[in-house]
Coordinates of C-alpha atoms and ligand atoms in Angstrom, one line a residue:
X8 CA 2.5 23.8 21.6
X9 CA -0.9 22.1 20.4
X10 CA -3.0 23.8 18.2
X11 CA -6.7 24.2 19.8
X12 CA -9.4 23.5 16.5
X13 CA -12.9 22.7 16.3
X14 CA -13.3 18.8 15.0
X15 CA -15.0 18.0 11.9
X16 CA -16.5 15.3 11.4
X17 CA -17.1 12.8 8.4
X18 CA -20.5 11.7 9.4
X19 CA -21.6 9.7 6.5
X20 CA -23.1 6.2 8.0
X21 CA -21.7 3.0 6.9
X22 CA -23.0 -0.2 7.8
X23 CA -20.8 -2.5 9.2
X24 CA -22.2 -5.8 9.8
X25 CA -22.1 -8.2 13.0
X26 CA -20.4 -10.5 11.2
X27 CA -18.9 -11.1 7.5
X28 CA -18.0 -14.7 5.5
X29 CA -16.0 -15.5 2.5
X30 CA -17.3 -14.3 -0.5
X31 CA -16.8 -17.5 -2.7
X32 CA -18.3 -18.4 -6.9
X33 CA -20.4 -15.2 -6.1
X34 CA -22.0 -16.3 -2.8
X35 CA -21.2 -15.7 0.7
X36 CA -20.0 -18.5 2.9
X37 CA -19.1 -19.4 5.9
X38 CA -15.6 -20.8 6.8
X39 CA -15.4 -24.5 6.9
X40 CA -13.7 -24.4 9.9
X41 CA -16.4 -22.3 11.5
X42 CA -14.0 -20.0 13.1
X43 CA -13.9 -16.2 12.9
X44 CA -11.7 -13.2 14.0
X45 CA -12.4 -9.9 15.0
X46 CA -11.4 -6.8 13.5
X47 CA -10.7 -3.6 15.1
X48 CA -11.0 -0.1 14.9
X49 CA -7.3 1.3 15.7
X50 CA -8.6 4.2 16.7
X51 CA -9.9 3.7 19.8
X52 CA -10.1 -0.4 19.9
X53 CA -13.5 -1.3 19.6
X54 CA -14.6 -4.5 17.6
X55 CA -16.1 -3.8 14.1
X56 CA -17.1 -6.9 13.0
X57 CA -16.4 -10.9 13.1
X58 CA -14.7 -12.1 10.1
X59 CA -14.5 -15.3 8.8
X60 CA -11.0 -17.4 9.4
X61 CA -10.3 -18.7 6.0
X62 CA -9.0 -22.3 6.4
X63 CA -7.0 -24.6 3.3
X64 CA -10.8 -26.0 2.7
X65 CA -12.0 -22.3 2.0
X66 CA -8.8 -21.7 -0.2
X67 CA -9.7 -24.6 -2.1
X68 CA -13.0 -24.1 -2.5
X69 CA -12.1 -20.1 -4.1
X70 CA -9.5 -21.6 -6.1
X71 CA -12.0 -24.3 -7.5
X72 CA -14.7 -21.6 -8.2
X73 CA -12.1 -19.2 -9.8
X74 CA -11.4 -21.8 -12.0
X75 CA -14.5 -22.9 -12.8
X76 CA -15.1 -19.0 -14.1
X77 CA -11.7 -19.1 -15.7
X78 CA -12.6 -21.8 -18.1
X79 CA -16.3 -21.1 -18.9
X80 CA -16.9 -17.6 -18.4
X81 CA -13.8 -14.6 -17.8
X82 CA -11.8 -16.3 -20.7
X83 CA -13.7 -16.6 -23.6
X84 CA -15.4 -13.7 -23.0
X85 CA -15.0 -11.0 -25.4
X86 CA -12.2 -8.4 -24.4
X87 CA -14.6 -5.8 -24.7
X88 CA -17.9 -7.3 -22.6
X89 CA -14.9 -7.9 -19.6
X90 CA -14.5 -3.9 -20.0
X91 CA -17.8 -3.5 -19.8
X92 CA -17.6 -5.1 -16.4
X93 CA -14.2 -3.4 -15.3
X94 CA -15.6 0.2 -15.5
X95 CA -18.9 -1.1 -13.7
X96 CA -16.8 -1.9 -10.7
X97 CA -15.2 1.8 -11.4
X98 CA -18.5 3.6 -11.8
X99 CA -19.6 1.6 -8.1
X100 CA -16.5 2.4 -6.8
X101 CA -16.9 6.1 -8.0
X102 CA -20.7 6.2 -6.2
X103 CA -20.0 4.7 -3.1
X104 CA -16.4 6.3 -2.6
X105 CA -18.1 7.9 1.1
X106 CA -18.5 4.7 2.2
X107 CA -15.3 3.3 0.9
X108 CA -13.2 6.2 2.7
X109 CA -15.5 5.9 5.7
X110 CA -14.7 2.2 6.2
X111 CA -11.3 2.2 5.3
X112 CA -10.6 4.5 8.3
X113 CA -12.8 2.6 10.5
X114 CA -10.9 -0.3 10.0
X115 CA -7.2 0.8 9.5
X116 CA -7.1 3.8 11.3
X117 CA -5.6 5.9 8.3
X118 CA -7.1 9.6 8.2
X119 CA -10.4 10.3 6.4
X120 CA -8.9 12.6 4.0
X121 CA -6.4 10.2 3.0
X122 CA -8.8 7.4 2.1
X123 CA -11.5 9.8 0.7
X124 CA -9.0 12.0 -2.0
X125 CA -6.3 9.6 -2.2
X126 CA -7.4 5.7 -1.7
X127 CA -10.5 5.3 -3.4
X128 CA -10.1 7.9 -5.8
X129 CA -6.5 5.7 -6.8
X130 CA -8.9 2.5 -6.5
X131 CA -11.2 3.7 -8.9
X132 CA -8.3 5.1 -11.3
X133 CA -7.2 1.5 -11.3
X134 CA -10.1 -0.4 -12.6
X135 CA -11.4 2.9 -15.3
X136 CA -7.3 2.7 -16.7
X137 CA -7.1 -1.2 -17.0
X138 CA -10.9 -1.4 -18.4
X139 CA -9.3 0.7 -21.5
X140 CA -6.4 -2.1 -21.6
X141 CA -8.7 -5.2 -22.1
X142 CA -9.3 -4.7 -25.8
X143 CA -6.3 -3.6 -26.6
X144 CA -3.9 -6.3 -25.0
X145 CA -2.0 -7.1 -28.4
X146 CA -0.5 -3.9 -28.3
X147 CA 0.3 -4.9 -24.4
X148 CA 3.8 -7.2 -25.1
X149 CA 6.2 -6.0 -27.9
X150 CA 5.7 -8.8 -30.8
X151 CA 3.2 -10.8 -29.1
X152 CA 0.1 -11.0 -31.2
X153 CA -2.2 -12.0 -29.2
X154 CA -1.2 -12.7 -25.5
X155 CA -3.4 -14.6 -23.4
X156 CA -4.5 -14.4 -19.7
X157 CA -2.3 -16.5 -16.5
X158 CA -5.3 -18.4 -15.3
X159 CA -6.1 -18.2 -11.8
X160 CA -4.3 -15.8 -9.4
X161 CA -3.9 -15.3 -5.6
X162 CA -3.4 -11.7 -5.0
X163 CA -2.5 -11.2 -1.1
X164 CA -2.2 -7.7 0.0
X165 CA -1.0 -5.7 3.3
X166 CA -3.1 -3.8 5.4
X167 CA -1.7 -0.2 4.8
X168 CA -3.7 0.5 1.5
X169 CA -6.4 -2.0 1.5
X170 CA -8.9 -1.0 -1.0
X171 CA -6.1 0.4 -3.4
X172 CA -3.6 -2.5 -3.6
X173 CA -7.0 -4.9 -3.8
X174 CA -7.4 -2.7 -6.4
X175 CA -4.0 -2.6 -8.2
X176 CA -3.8 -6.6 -8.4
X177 CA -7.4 -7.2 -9.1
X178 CA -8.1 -4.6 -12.6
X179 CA -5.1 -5.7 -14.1
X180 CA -6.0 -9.1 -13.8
X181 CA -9.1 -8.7 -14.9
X182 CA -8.4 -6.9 -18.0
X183 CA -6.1 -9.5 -19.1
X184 CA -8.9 -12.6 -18.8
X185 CA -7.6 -13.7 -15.4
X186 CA -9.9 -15.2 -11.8
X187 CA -8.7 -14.0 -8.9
X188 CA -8.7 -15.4 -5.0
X189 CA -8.2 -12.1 -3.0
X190 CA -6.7 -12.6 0.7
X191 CA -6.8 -9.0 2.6
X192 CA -4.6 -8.4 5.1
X193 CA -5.8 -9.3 9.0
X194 CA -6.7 -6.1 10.8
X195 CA -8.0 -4.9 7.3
X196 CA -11.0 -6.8 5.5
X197 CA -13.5 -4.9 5.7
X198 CA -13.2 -2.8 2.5
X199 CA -12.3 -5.9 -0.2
X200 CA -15.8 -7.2 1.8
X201 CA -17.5 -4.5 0.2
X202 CA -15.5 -3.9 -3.0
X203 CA -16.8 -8.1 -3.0
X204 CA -20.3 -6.9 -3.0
X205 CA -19.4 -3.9 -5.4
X206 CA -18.2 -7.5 -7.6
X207 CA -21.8 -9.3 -7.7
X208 CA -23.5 -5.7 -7.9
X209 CA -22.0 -5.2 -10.8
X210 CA -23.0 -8.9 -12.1
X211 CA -19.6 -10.1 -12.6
X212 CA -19.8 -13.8 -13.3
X213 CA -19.9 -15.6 -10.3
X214 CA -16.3 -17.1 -9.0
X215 CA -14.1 -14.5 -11.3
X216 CA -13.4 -12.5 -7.8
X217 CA -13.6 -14.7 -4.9
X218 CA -12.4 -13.4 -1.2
X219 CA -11.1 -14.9 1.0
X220 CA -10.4 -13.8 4.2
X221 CA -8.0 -14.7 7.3
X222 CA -4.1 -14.2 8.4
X223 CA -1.0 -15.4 7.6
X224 CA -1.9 -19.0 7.4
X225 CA -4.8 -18.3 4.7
X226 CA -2.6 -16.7 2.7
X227 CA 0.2 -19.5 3.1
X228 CA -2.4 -21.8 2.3
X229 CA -2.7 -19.4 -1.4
X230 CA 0.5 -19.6 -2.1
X231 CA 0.9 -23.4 -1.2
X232 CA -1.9 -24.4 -4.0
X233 CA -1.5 -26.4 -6.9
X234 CA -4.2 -24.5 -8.7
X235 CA -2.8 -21.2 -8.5
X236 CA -1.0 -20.1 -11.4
X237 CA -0.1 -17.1 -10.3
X238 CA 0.6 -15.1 -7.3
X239 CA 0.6 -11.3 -6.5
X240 CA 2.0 -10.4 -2.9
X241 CA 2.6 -6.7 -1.2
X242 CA 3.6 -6.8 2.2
X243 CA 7.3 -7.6 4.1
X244 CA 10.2 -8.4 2.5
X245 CA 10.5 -11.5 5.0
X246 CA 6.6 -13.3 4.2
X247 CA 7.7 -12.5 0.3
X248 CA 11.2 -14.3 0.8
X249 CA 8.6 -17.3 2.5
X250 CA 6.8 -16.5 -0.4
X251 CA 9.5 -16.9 -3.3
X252 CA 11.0 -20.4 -1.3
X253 CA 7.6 -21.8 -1.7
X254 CA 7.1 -21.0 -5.2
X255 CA 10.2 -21.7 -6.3
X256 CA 10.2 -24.7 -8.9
X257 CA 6.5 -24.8 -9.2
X258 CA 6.0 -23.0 -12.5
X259 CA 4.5 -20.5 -10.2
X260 CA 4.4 -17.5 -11.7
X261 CA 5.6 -14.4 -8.9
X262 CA 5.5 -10.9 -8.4
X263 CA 6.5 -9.4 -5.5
X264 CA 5.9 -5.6 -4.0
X265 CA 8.1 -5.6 -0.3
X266 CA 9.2 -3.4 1.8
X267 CA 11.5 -0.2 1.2
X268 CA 13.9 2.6 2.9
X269 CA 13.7 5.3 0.8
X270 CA 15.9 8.4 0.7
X271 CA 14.9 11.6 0.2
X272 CA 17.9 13.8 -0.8
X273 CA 17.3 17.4 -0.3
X274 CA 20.3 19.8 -1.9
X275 CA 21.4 23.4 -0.3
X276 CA 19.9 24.6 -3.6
X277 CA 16.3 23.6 -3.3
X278 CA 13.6 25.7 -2.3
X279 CA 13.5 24.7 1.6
X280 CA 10.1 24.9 2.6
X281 CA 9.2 23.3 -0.3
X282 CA 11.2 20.3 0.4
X283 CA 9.8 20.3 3.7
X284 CA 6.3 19.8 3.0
X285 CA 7.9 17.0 0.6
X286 CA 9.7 15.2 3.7
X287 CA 6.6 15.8 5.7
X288 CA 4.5 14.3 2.8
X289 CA 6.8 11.4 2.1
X290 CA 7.0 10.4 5.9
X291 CA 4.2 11.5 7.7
X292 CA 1.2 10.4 5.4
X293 CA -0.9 7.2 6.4
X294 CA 1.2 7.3 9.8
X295 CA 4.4 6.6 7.8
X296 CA 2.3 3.0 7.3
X297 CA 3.7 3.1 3.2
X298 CA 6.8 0.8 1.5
X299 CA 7.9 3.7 -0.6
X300 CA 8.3 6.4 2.4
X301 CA 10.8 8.7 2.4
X302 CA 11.9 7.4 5.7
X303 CA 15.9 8.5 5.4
X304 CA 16.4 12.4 4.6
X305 CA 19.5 13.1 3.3
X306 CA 20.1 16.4 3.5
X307 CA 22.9 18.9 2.4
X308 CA 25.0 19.6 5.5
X309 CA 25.0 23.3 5.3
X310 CA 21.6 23.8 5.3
X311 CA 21.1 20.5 7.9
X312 CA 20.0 22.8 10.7
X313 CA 17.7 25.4 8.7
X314 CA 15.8 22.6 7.5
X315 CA 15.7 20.2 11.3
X316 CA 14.4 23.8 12.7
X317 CA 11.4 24.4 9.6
X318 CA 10.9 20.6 10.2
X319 CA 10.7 21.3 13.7
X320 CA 7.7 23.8 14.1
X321 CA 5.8 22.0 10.8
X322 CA 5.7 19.1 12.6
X323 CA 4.0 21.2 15.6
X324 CA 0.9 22.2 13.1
X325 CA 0.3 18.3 12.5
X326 CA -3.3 17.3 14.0
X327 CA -3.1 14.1 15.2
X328 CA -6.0 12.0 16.7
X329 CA -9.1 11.1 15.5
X330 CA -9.0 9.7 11.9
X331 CA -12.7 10.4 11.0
X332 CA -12.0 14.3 11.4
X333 CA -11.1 16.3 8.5
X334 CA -8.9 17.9 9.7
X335 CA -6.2 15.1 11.1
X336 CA -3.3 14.9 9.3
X337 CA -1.7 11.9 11.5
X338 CA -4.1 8.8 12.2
X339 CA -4.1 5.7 14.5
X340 CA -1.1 3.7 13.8
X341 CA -2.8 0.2 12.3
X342 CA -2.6 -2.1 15.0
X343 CA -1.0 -2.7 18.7
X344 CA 1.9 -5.2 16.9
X345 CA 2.3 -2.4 14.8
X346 CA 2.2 0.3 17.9
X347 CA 4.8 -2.3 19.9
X348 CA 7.5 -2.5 16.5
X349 CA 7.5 1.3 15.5
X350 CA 7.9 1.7 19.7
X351 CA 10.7 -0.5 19.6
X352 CA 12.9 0.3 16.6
X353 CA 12.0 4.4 18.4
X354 CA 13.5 3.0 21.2
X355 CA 16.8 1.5 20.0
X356 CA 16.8 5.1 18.3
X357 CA 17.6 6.3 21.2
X358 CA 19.7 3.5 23.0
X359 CA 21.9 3.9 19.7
X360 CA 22.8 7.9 20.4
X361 CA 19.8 9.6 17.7
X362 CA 18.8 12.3 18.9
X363 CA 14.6 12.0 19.1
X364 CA 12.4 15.2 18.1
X365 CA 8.5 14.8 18.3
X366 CA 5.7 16.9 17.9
X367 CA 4.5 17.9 21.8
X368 CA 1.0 17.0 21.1
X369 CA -1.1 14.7 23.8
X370 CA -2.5 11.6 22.2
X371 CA -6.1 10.3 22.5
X372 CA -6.6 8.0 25.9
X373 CA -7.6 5.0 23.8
X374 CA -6.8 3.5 20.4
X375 CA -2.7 3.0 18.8
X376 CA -1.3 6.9 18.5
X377 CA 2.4 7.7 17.6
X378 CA 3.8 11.3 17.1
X379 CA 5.6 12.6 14.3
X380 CA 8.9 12.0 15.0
X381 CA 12.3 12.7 13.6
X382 CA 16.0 11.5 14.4
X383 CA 19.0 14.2 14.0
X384 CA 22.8 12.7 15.0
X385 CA 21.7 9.5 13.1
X386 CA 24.5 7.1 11.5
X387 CA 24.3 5.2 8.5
X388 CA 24.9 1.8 11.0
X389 CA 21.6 2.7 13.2
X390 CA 18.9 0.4 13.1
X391 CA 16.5 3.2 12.4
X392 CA 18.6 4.1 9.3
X393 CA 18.7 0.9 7.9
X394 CA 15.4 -1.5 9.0
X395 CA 11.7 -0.2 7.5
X396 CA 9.9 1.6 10.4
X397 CA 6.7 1.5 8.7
X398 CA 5.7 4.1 11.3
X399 CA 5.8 8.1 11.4
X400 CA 9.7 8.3 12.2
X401 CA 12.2 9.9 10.1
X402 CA 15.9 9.4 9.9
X403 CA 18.3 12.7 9.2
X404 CA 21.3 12.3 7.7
X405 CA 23.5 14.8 6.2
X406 CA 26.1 14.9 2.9
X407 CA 28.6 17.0 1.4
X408 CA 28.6 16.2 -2.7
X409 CA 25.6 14.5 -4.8
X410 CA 28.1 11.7 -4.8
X411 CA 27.9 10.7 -1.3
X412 CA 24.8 11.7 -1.1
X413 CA 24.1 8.8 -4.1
X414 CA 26.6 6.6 -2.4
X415 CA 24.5 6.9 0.8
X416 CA 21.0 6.5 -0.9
X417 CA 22.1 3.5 -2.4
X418 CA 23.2 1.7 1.1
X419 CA 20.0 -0.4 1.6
X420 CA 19.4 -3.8 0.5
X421 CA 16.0 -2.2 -0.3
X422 CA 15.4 -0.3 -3.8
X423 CA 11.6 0.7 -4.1
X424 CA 11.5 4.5 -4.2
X425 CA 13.8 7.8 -3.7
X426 CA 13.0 11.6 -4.2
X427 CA 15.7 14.5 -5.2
X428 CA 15.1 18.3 -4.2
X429 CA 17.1 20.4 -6.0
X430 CA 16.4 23.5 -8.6
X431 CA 19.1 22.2 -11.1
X432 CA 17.2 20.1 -13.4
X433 CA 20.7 18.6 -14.6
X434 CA 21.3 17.5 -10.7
X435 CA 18.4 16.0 -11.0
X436 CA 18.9 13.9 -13.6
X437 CA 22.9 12.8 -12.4
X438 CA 21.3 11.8 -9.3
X439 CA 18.1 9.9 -10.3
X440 CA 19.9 7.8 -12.9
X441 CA 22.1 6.8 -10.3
X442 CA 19.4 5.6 -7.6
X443 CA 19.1 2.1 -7.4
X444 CA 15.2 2.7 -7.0
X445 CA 12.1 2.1 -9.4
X446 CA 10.9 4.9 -8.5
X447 CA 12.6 9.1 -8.2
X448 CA 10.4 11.8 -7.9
X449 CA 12.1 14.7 -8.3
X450 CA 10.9 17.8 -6.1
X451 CA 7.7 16.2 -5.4
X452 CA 6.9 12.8 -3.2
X453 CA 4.3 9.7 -3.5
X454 CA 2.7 10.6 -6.7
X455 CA 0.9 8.1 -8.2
X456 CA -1.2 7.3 -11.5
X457 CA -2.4 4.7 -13.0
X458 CA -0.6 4.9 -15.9
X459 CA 2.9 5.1 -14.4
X460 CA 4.5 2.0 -13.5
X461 CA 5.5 1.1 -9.7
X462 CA 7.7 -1.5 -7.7
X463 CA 11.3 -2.1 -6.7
X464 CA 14.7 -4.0 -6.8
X465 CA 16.4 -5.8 -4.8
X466 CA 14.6 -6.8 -1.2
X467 CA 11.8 -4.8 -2.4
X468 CA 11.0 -7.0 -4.7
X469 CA 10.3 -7.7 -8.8
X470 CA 7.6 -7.4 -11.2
X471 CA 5.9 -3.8 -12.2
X472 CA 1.8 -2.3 -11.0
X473 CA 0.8 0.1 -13.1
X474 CA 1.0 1.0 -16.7
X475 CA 1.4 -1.1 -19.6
X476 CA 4.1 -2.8 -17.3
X477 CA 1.5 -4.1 -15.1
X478 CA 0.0 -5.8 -17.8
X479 CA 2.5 -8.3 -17.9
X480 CA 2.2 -9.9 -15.2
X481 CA -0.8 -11.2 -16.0
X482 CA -0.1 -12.5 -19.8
X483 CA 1.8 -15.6 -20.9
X484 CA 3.0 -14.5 -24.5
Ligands
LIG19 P1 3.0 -9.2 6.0 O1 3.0 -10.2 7.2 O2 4.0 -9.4 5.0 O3 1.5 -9.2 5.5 C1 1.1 -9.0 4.1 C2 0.0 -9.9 3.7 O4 0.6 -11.3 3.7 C3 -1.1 -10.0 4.7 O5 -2.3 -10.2 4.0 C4 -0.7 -11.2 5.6 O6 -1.8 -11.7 6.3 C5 -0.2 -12.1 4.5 N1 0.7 -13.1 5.1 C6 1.3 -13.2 6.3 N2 2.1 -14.3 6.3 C7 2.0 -15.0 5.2 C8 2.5 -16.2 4.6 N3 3.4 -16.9 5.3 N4 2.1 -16.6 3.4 C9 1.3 -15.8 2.7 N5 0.7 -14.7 3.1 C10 1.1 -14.2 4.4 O7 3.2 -7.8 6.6 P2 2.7 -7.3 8.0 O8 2.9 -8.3 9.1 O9 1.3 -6.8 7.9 O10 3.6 -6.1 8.3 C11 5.0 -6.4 8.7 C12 5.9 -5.4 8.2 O11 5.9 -5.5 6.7 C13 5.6 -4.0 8.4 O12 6.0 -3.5 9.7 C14 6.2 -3.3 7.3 O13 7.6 -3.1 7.6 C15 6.1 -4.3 6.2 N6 5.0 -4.0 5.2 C16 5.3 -3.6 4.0 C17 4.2 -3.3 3.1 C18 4.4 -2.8 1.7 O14 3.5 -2.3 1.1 N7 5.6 -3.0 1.2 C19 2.9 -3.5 3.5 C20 2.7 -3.9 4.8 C21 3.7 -4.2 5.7 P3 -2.1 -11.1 7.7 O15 -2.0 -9.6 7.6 O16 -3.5 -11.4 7.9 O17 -1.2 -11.6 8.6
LIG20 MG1 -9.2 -3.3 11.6

């Protein structure tokens, strides 16, 4: 049953220009190569804008300015003029959040509420938090008096939260006396364009932030180059392994945010429809398009079938379609290679012997569209229990004792994130110290501050974002 509503619509105009170019020692060029790409909007497929195909020239070129404002102007600036300039970018952030949330949807399809009260309101966070870090960075290390800054860094970055992991690499880098060379994911560069532009509004010395953008081989190109001291990659677990092989024996310093398979346990003893809106929550936001979803339930077996039928009708009330409404709860899924994998792994889902639920709901004529979906009758072997959908599709399993139940969270070569529903607060505790995860929310899903530290173990990766943890990173002590 679809629900019938009136649309509301986010009207607030952006402007998107014909065409965008690198953003290199605070001026905008064109790439060498003089190739662009286009960028789309998921939603229904139209061109937004030409982008500039970053070539090895263009990397150069961004590594040679960032350096340039390493030496004369980021690092011996006083800690407390780079602030200065970190809560800027937060205050510009803060003013033109509409426009942030507006493009960000244009661009990656993800719902407007999403990018307006979670991404750019996380984005600004970022930069106010780490502008309180720069003039205090002694206190950053244990026993390291005075640490001081990595040099030049190549932060590359996914397409899922575009603004907001821009944001996590670039403030704490900042704040420690760090350039950076900023590569945003393909089908998303629309919104580190502009945070760019927020950069030279702001007056930040030409060449600290430099962007450059392009695909796979741009970032390749970052990784590969001898002036880069230090790189900070989100995205798969297979381009960070790439990633780590190229690095490896450089002096290269690495930090790496991949991919995850989280569980979510839920216990006979939590309060069900609580936990429901947490599965919903920890699969269903930004399209399931997130490393740390809750993309396995594990739930108690005796309460297995109260909890597929609440799941059941919730998932009927979820508005999917048009990402610029208000009111949708389930955007365009980010891109057609994107549509073509989630349809896939959906598929062998079924060829396996899942059993597929999904919301009846019809999906817009044009643009990438998946349904909430969920798999009951799923074994731990399935390909949908064990490889990252990245797409709105849950995998139930059930468990007897908080033993298996750990035993069965733990069964992934991935360890980012895990949540625990349960109303004993000692369960809680047994179970989360025994997650191999760096993150276990317990009775809640996908909170995030500033201040709290995030990333995984394992294939999901190594180094911390976030907190005093994500300082490090980005000091040699
Ligand atoms: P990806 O290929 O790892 O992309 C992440 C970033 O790395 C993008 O900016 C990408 O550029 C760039 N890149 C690609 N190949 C590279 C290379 N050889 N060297 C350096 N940089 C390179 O991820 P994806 O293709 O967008 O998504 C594939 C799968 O990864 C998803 O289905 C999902 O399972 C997972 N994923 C995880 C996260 C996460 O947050 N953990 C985020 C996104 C995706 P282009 O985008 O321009 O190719
Ligand atoms: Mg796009």
């Amino acid at each position: 049953m679809a629900l019938a509503y009136a649309p509301s619509l986010e009207t607030t105009p952006v402007r998107i220009a014909p065409r965008y170019e690198h953003f290199i020692g605070g001026r905008w060029v064109g790439s060498t190569g003089g190739e662009t790409f286009a960028t789309v909007n998921p939603a229904n497929e139209e061109v937004l804008a030409q982008v500039a195909a970053g070539t090895a020239d263009d990397v150069d070129r961004a590594v040679a300015a960032a350096r340039t404002a390493y030496e004369r102007s980021w690092r011996p600036m006083r800690p407390a003029d780079r602030a200065k300039y970190l809560y800027r970018i937060a205050r510009a952030i803060t003013e033109r959040s509409r426009e942030l949330a507006v493009l960000e949807t244009k661009d990656g399809g993800k719902p407007i509420k999403e990018s307006r009260d979670f991404d750019v309101v996380q984005a600004a966070a970022h930069f106010f938090y780490y502008a309180g870090w720069a003039d205090k960075l002694r206190y950053a290390i244990h026993g390291a008096t005075d640490p001081a800054p990595v040099g030049v860094v190549g932060s590359i970055v996914p397409w899922n939260f575009p603004l907001l992991m821009a944001a996590w690499k670039l403030a704490p880098a900042l704040a420690c006396g760090n350039t950076v060379v900023l590569k945003p994911a393909e089908t998303t560069p629309l919104t580190a364009l502009l945070l760019a532009e927020i950069c030279e509004e702001a007056d930040l010395p030409p060449g600290v932030v430099n962007v450059v953008t392009g695909d796979g081989r741009t970032g390749a190109a970052l990784v590969g180059h001898p002036g880069v001291d230090k790189i900070a990659f989100t995205g798969s677990t297979e381009v960070g392994k790439i990633i780590q092989r190229t690095v490896a024996g450089t002096g290269k310093r690495l930090t790496l945010e991949l991919g995850g398979k989280a569980a979510n346990i839920v216990f006979a003893d939590a309060p069900l429809d609580q936990a429901v809106e947490g599965v919903v929550n920890g699969i269903y936001f930004n399209q399931g398009h997130v490393c740390c979803a809750g993309s396995r339930l594990l739930v108690q077996e005796s309460v297995h079938d109260a909890l597929v039928e609440k799941l059941a009708a919730r998932i009927e009330t979820l508005r999917l379609g048009d990402p610029l409404d208000k009111n949708t709860d389930i955007g365009a899924i980010n891109s057609a290679a994107q549509h073509a994998k989630i349809t896939e792994l959906v598929r062998s889902g079924i060829d396996e012997g899942a059993v597929l639920h999904e919301q009846s709901c019809a999906l817009p004529a044009r643009g990438w569209y998946h349904r909430a979906s969920f798999f009951t009758g799923v074994s731990q072997a399935h390909r949908i229990a064990r490889e990252e959908i990245f797409g709105p599709v849950l995998a139930i399993m059930t468990f007897r004792t908080a033993d298996e139940a750990i035993e069965k969270a733990n069964n992934t070569p991935y360890g980012l994130s895990a949540g625990v529903w349960t109303d004993k607060g000692a369960k809680s505790m047994y179970v989360a110290q025994r997650l191999r995860a760096g993150v276990v929310w317990c009775s809640t899903f996908n909170q995030f501050d500033p201040s709290s530290p995030f990333g995984g173990y394992r294939e999901s990766g190594f180094g911390r974002e976030g907190g005093v943890a994500g300082l490090r990173p980005y000091l040699s002590a």
